[in-house]
């Protein structure tokens, strides 16, 4: 799979809680946490410096657990994470490649919120977008949005974005164009490892007309922890000591209200 690379984006745990505005607002709005507690999600945990700073600031330890609930099943968090990840991916493409996105054609493969958000952002920027959608309901939504649908087996485009949502891992070497794996855990591509010829920093050539761009680290931005990190910690603060399904849904609604307030 494609391994996210941090480049110059470095989380800054020492700047907490000022750099986590949403989490700080959540801590102010939530009931006192009492004893220190752990909240587990099926989602990449923040880097250790951020985990330590959050534990000090909020009495909260956020960990990754594949058997725990996925926060992306909650609509408010999924929406926030998709918008933030879309910005990360598009900024990375602009910084690491010479693609002129407004003049490019793109294939966005994925059925979920992240693929929809990236496709919309690219389209608004002038990119000609086709959607690789497998789920019939997701395909219907894409059709009603006026998007042209691509059908597997995928052939490629100037730019190929895979999200790991509802599709099998894609081998970038089988596709024409520049590919980036926008999924947060590198699940959108096959195991390409470090295969290929490095043609510029963070870009490798895998075959004739086929390149892969290393994905951005999900928890990092140029100014410190990413907005995804902030939303994950805010949700963890709001969920409280009882982490059943009802508590998670209530926390997600409060997260949406915090953003809108």
mmCIF file of C-alpha atoms in Angstrom:
data_model
loop_
_atom_site.group_PDB
_atom_site.id
_atom_site.type_symbol
_atom_site.label_atom_id
_atom_site.label_comp_id
_atom_site.label_asym_id
_atom_site.label_seq_id
_atom_site.Cartn_x
_atom_site.Cartn_y
_atom_site.Cartn_z
ATOM 1 C CA UNK A 1 0.000 0.000 0.000
ATOM 2 C CA UNK A 2 1.011 3.623 -0.370
ATOM 3 C CA UNK A 3 2.687 4.958 2.778
ATOM 4 C CA UNK A 4 1.741 8.476 3.880
ATOM 5 C CA UNK A 5 4.765 10.770 4.100
ATOM 6 C CA UNK A 6 4.906 13.722 6.457
ATOM 7 C CA UNK A 7 7.203 15.951 4.370
ATOM 8 C CA UNK A 8 7.278 19.424 6.002
ATOM 9 C CA UNK A 9 3.937 18.886 7.758
ATOM 10 C CA UNK A 10 4.807 18.263 11.371
ATOM 11 C CA UNK A 11 2.285 17.872 14.204
ATOM 12 C CA UNK A 12 3.148 20.174 17.070
ATOM 13 C CA UNK A 13 1.990 18.667 20.348
ATOM 14 C CA UNK A 14 3.612 21.443 22.330
ATOM 15 C CA UNK A 15 1.156 23.969 20.904
ATOM 16 C CA UNK A 16 -1.883 22.215 22.360
ATOM 17 C CA UNK A 17 -4.578 23.050 23.207
ATOM 18 C CA UNK A 18 -4.422 26.339 21.274
ATOM 19 C CA UNK A 19 -3.958 24.535 17.952
ATOM 20 C CA UNK A 20 -6.994 22.297 18.573
ATOM 21 C CA UNK A 21 -9.735 24.906 18.575
ATOM 22 C CA UNK A 22 -12.633 22.511 18.089
ATOM 23 C CA UNK A 23 -11.385 20.129 20.781
ATOM 24 C CA UNK A 24 -10.881 23.055 23.163
ATOM 25 C CA UNK A 25 -14.437 24.224 22.491
ATOM 26 C CA UNK A 26 -15.671 20.678 23.041
ATOM 27 C CA UNK A 27 -13.849 20.470 26.370
ATOM 28 C CA UNK A 28 -15.481 23.727 27.454
ATOM 29 C CA UNK A 29 -18.928 22.485 26.429
ATOM 30 C CA UNK A 30 -18.627 18.950 27.828
ATOM 31 C CA UNK A 31 -19.272 17.862 31.363
ATOM 32 C CA UNK A 32 -16.161 17.494 33.565
ATOM 33 C CA UNK A 33 -14.395 14.326 32.536
ATOM 34 C CA UNK A 34 -13.346 13.262 36.039
ATOM 35 C CA UNK A 35 -10.764 10.497 35.949
ATOM 36 C CA UNK A 36 -8.542 10.060 32.952
ATOM 37 C CA UNK A 37 -10.096 7.799 30.330
ATOM 38 C CA UNK A 38 -9.358 6.135 27.025
ATOM 39 C CA UNK A 39 -11.472 6.386 23.871
ATOM 40 C CA UNK A 40 -10.778 3.890 21.087
ATOM 41 C CA UNK A 41 -11.672 4.296 17.409
ATOM 42 C CA UNK A 42 -11.130 2.268 14.258
ATOM 43 C CA UNK A 43 -9.120 5.173 12.880
ATOM 44 C CA UNK A 44 -5.414 6.058 12.878
ATOM 45 C CA UNK A 45 -4.391 7.451 16.248
ATOM 46 C CA UNK A 46 -2.623 10.828 16.337
ATOM 47 C CA UNK A 47 1.175 10.822 16.703
ATOM 48 C CA UNK A 48 2.460 10.153 20.195
ATOM 49 C CA UNK A 49 3.364 13.780 20.932
ATOM 50 C CA UNK A 50 -0.238 14.803 20.273
ATOM 51 C CA UNK A 51 -1.613 11.837 22.244
ATOM 52 C CA UNK A 52 0.523 12.849 25.230
ATOM 53 C CA UNK A 53 -0.478 16.504 24.982
ATOM 54 C CA UNK A 54 -4.184 15.612 24.741
ATOM 55 C CA UNK A 55 -3.901 13.370 27.777
ATOM 56 C CA UNK A 56 -2.354 16.249 29.729
ATOM 57 C CA UNK A 57 -4.797 18.882 28.481
ATOM 58 C CA UNK A 58 -8.065 16.914 28.570
ATOM 59 C CA UNK A 59 -7.422 13.801 30.665
ATOM 60 C CA UNK A 60 -8.124 11.805 27.508
ATOM 61 C CA UNK A 61 -6.172 9.115 25.673
ATOM 62 C CA UNK A 62 -7.215 8.526 22.051
ATOM 63 C CA UNK A 63 -6.121 5.161 20.634
ATOM 64 C CA UNK A 64 -6.562 3.108 17.465
ATOM 65 C CA UNK A 65 -8.399 -0.198 17.789
ATOM 66 C CA UNK A 66 -9.555 -2.145 14.721
ATOM 67 C CA UNK A 67 -12.367 -3.684 16.799
ATOM 68 C CA UNK A 68 -13.679 -0.280 17.909
ATOM 69 C CA UNK A 69 -16.323 1.805 16.085
ATOM 70 C CA UNK A 70 -15.247 3.753 13.009
ATOM 71 C CA UNK A 71 -15.911 7.478 13.585
ATOM 72 C CA UNK A 72 -16.571 7.827 9.841
ATOM 73 C CA UNK A 73 -19.849 5.978 10.430
ATOM 74 C CA UNK A 74 -21.011 9.153 12.178
ATOM 75 C CA UNK A 75 -22.291 11.707 9.648
ATOM 76 C CA UNK A 76 -20.904 14.918 11.156
ATOM 77 C CA UNK A 77 -17.421 13.526 11.689
ATOM 78 C CA UNK A 78 -17.466 11.854 8.260
ATOM 79 C CA UNK A 79 -18.343 15.167 6.621
ATOM 80 C CA UNK A 80 -15.669 17.121 8.504
ATOM 81 C CA UNK A 81 -13.011 14.468 7.867
ATOM 82 C CA UNK A 82 -13.855 14.255 4.169
ATOM 83 C CA UNK A 83 -13.600 18.013 3.655
ATOM 84 C CA UNK A 84 -10.309 18.209 5.547
ATOM 85 C CA UNK A 85 -8.855 15.193 3.762
ATOM 86 C CA UNK A 86 -9.927 16.563 0.388
ATOM 87 C CA UNK A 87 -8.016 19.782 1.079
ATOM 88 C CA UNK A 88 -4.953 17.790 2.187
ATOM 89 C CA UNK A 89 -4.960 15.673 -0.965
ATOM 90 C CA UNK A 90 -5.495 18.520 -3.419
ATOM 91 C CA UNK A 91 -2.813 20.663 -1.762
ATOM 92 C CA UNK A 92 -0.434 17.702 -1.901
ATOM 93 C CA UNK A 93 -1.081 17.195 -5.606
ATOM 94 C CA UNK A 94 -0.402 20.870 -6.277
ATOM 95 C CA UNK A 95 2.814 20.792 -4.244
ATOM 96 C CA UNK A 96 4.264 17.451 -5.325
ATOM 97 C CA UNK A 97 3.332 17.281 -9.022
ATOM 98 C CA UNK A 98 3.284 19.509 -12.068
ATOM 99 C CA UNK A 99 -0.337 18.657 -12.899
ATOM 100 C CA UNK A 100 -2.419 21.631 -14.001
ATOM 101 C CA UNK A 101 -5.623 20.475 -12.330
ATOM 102 C CA UNK A 102 -8.009 22.845 -14.179
ATOM 103 C CA UNK A 103 -6.752 21.406 -17.481
ATOM 104 C CA UNK A 104 -6.726 17.773 -16.336
ATOM 105 C CA UNK A 105 -9.222 14.966 -16.459
ATOM 106 C CA UNK A 106 -9.617 12.954 -13.266
ATOM 107 C CA UNK A 107 -10.994 9.585 -12.264
ATOM 108 C CA UNK A 108 -12.150 9.445 -8.635
ATOM 109 C CA UNK A 109 -12.729 5.865 -7.468
ATOM 110 C CA UNK A 110 -14.823 5.343 -4.351
ATOM 111 C CA UNK A 111 -18.414 5.119 -3.146
ATOM 112 C CA UNK A 112 -18.285 7.198 0.027
ATOM 113 C CA UNK A 113 -18.277 10.706 1.409
ATOM 114 C CA UNK A 114 -14.565 11.237 0.818
ATOM 115 C CA UNK A 115 -14.756 10.375 -2.888
ATOM 116 C CA UNK A 116 -17.810 12.592 -3.336
ATOM 117 C CA UNK A 117 -16.114 15.505 -1.578
ATOM 118 C CA UNK A 118 -12.864 15.205 -3.567
ATOM 119 C CA UNK A 119 -14.770 14.895 -6.856
ATOM 120 C CA UNK A 120 -16.810 18.000 -6.061
ATOM 121 C CA UNK A 121 -13.720 20.021 -5.074
ATOM 122 C CA UNK A 122 -11.869 19.041 -8.251
ATOM 123 C CA UNK A 123 -14.910 19.782 -10.403
ATOM 124 C CA UNK A 124 -15.336 23.215 -8.844
ATOM 125 C CA UNK A 125 -11.669 23.883 -9.627
ATOM 126 C CA UNK A 126 -12.247 23.184 -13.308
ATOM 127 C CA UNK A 127 -11.069 19.568 -13.495
ATOM 128 C CA UNK A 128 -13.075 17.231 -15.715
ATOM 129 C CA UNK A 129 -14.138 14.460 -13.342
ATOM 130 C CA UNK A 130 -15.397 10.943 -13.900
ATOM 131 C CA UNK A 131 -16.545 8.792 -10.991
ATOM 132 C CA UNK A 132 -15.686 5.156 -10.443
ATOM 133 C CA UNK A 133 -18.690 4.151 -8.339
ATOM 134 C CA UNK A 134 -19.738 0.561 -7.659
ATOM 135 C CA UNK A 135 -22.571 0.806 -5.130
ATOM 136 C CA UNK A 136 -25.905 1.359 -6.960
ATOM 137 C CA UNK A 137 -27.176 4.011 -4.528
ATOM 138 C CA UNK A 138 -23.864 5.879 -4.603
ATOM 139 C CA UNK A 139 -23.938 5.615 -8.399
ATOM 140 C CA UNK A 140 -27.450 7.089 -8.420
ATOM 141 C CA UNK A 141 -26.340 10.047 -6.291
ATOM 142 C CA UNK A 142 -23.385 10.607 -8.603
ATOM 143 C CA UNK A 143 -25.672 10.428 -11.648
ATOM 144 C CA UNK A 144 -28.106 12.946 -10.160
ATOM 145 C CA UNK A 145 -25.150 15.259 -9.496
ATOM 146 C CA UNK A 146 -24.480 15.181 -13.243
ATOM 147 C CA UNK A 147 -21.233 13.234 -12.979
ATOM 148 C CA UNK A 148 -20.006 10.997 -15.775
ATOM 149 C CA UNK A 149 -19.531 7.428 -14.588
ATOM 150 C CA UNK A 150 -16.520 5.259 -15.352
ATOM 151 C CA UNK A 151 -16.940 1.493 -15.385
ATOM 152 C CA UNK A 152 -14.437 -1.092 -14.160
ATOM 153 C CA UNK A 153 -11.933 -2.248 -15.229
ATOM 154 C CA UNK A 154 -10.492 1.225 -14.800
ATOM 155 C CA UNK A 155 -8.235 2.542 -17.549
ATOM 156 C CA UNK A 156 -6.931 5.684 -15.889
ATOM 157 C CA UNK A 157 -6.874 9.429 -16.471
ATOM 158 C CA UNK A 158 -4.462 12.347 -16.092
ATOM 159 C CA UNK A 159 -5.200 12.037 -12.363
ATOM 160 C CA UNK A 160 -6.581 9.007 -10.519
ATOM 161 C CA UNK A 161 -7.753 9.378 -6.907
ATOM 162 C CA UNK A 162 -8.668 6.264 -4.948
ATOM 163 C CA UNK A 163 -10.343 6.413 -1.538
ATOM 164 C CA UNK A 164 -10.743 2.767 -0.486
ATOM 165 C CA UNK A 165 -14.490 3.270 -0.071
ATOM 166 C CA UNK A 166 -16.353 0.261 -1.438
ATOM 167 C CA UNK A 167 -13.734 -0.952 -3.897
ATOM 168 C CA UNK A 168 -10.890 -3.433 -3.911
ATOM 169 C CA UNK A 169 -7.329 -2.073 -3.709
ATOM 170 C CA UNK A 170 -6.192 -0.665 -7.040
ATOM 171 C CA UNK A 171 -2.747 -1.489 -8.435
ATOM 172 C CA UNK A 172 -1.455 1.885 -9.683
ATOM 173 C CA UNK A 173 0.876 0.259 -12.197
ATOM 174 C CA UNK A 174 -2.148 -0.995 -14.163
ATOM 175 C CA UNK A 175 -3.541 2.509 -14.719
ATOM 176 C CA UNK A 176 -2.492 5.387 -16.907
ATOM 177 C CA UNK A 177 -1.855 8.679 -15.139
ATOM 178 C CA UNK A 178 -0.819 10.068 -11.779
ATOM 179 C CA UNK A 179 -2.430 8.222 -8.855
ATOM 180 C CA UNK A 180 -2.822 9.233 -5.228
ATOM 181 C CA UNK A 181 -4.332 7.120 -2.463
ATOM 182 C CA UNK A 182 -6.570 9.498 -0.493
ATOM 183 C CA UNK A 183 -7.660 6.875 2.048
ATOM 184 C CA UNK A 184 -6.547 7.585 5.591
ATOM 185 C CA UNK A 185 -4.932 4.153 6.057
ATOM 186 C CA UNK A 186 -3.492 3.386 2.619
ATOM 187 C CA UNK A 187 -6.292 0.936 1.791
ATOM 188 C CA UNK A 188 -7.064 2.345 -1.662
ATOM 189 C CA UNK A 189 -4.089 0.768 -3.433
ATOM 190 C CA UNK A 190 -2.420 -2.589 -3.584
ATOM 191 C CA UNK A 191 0.856 -3.209 -1.786
ATOM 192 C CA UNK A 192 3.177 -1.073 -3.899
ATOM 193 C CA UNK A 193 5.574 -0.411 -1.019
ATOM 194 C CA UNK A 194 8.591 1.516 -2.289
ATOM 195 C CA UNK A 195 8.345 -0.032 -5.749
ATOM 196 C CA UNK A 196 9.130 2.168 -8.730
ATOM 197 C CA UNK A 197 11.630 4.787 -9.841
ATOM 198 C CA UNK A 198 11.747 8.048 -7.855
ATOM 199 C CA UNK A 199 11.309 10.822 -10.398
ATOM 200 C CA UNK A 200 10.914 13.683 -7.928
ATOM 201 C CA UNK A 201 10.417 13.894 -4.156
ATOM 202 C CA UNK A 202 7.350 11.866 -3.131
ATOM 203 C CA UNK A 203 6.604 10.763 -6.721
ATOM 204 C CA UNK A 204 7.517 7.377 -8.232
ATOM 205 C CA UNK A 205 7.158 6.012 -11.743
ATOM 206 C CA UNK A 206 5.673 2.504 -11.665
ATOM 207 C CA UNK A 207 5.447 1.831 -15.389
ATOM 208 C CA UNK A 208 4.905 3.446 -18.781
ATOM 209 C CA UNK A 209 2.654 6.425 -18.178
ATOM 210 C CA UNK A 210 1.975 5.398 -14.558
ATOM 211 C CA UNK A 211 3.045 7.319 -11.442
ATOM 212 C CA UNK A 212 2.103 7.300 -7.763
ATOM 213 C CA UNK A 213 2.235 10.296 -5.426
ATOM 214 C CA UNK A 214 2.860 9.629 -1.738
ATOM 215 C CA UNK A 215 -0.203 10.566 0.277
ATOM 216 C CA UNK A 216 -0.171 13.233 2.997
ATOM 217 C CA UNK A 217 -0.113 12.168 6.619
ATOM 218 C CA UNK A 218 -3.689 12.378 7.891
ATOM 219 C CA UNK A 219 -2.844 13.989 11.244
ATOM 220 C CA UNK A 220 -0.423 16.660 9.992
ATOM 221 C CA UNK A 221 -0.669 20.061 8.385
ATOM 222 C CA UNK A 222 1.767 22.884 7.774
ATOM 223 C CA UNK A 223 0.625 24.619 10.949
ATOM 224 C CA UNK A 224 0.488 21.618 13.308
ATOM 225 C CA UNK A 225 -2.246 19.039 13.972
ATOM 226 C CA UNK A 226 -4.699 18.715 11.109
ATOM 227 C CA UNK A 227 -8.388 19.540 11.177
ATOM 228 C CA UNK A 228 -9.051 15.800 11.123
ATOM 229 C CA UNK A 229 -7.049 15.437 14.337
ATOM 230 C CA UNK A 230 -8.985 18.298 15.891
ATOM 231 C CA UNK A 231 -12.344 16.755 14.943
ATOM 232 C CA UNK A 232 -11.323 13.284 16.193
ATOM 233 C CA UNK A 233 -10.231 14.624 19.560
ATOM 234 C CA UNK A 234 -13.302 16.863 19.849
ATOM 235 C CA UNK A 235 -15.561 13.876 19.157
ATOM 236 C CA UNK A 236 -13.654 11.840 21.745
ATOM 237 C CA UNK A 237 -14.093 14.593 24.337
ATOM 238 C CA UNK A 238 -17.815 14.883 23.619
ATOM 239 C CA UNK A 239 -18.565 11.172 23.714
ATOM 240 C CA UNK A 240 -17.918 11.112 27.463
ATOM 241 C CA UNK A 241 -17.186 8.103 29.663
ATOM 242 C CA UNK A 242 -20.068 6.041 28.191
ATOM 243 C CA UNK A 243 -19.157 5.106 24.627
ATOM 244 C CA UNK A 244 -22.186 3.126 23.460
ATOM 245 C CA UNK A 245 -23.867 3.755 20.090
ATOM 246 C CA UNK A 246 -26.336 6.274 21.500
ATOM 247 C CA UNK A 247 -23.560 8.270 23.183
ATOM 248 C CA UNK A 248 -21.546 8.311 19.950
ATOM 249 C CA UNK A 249 -24.529 9.591 17.945
ATOM 250 C CA UNK A 250 -25.218 12.291 20.534
ATOM 251 C CA UNK A 251 -21.553 13.337 20.517
ATOM 252 C CA UNK A 252 -21.605 13.537 16.719
ATOM 253 C CA UNK A 253 -24.631 15.849 16.799
ATOM 254 C CA UNK A 254 -22.901 18.048 19.375
ATOM 255 C CA UNK A 255 -19.824 18.126 17.148
ATOM 256 C CA UNK A 256 -21.933 19.440 14.276
ATOM 257 C CA UNK A 257 -23.470 22.083 16.548
ATOM 258 C CA UNK A 258 -20.026 23.193 17.741
ATOM 259 C CA UNK A 259 -18.830 23.733 14.184
ATOM 260 C CA UNK A 260 -21.945 25.720 13.321
ATOM 261 C CA UNK A 261 -21.868 27.855 16.463
#
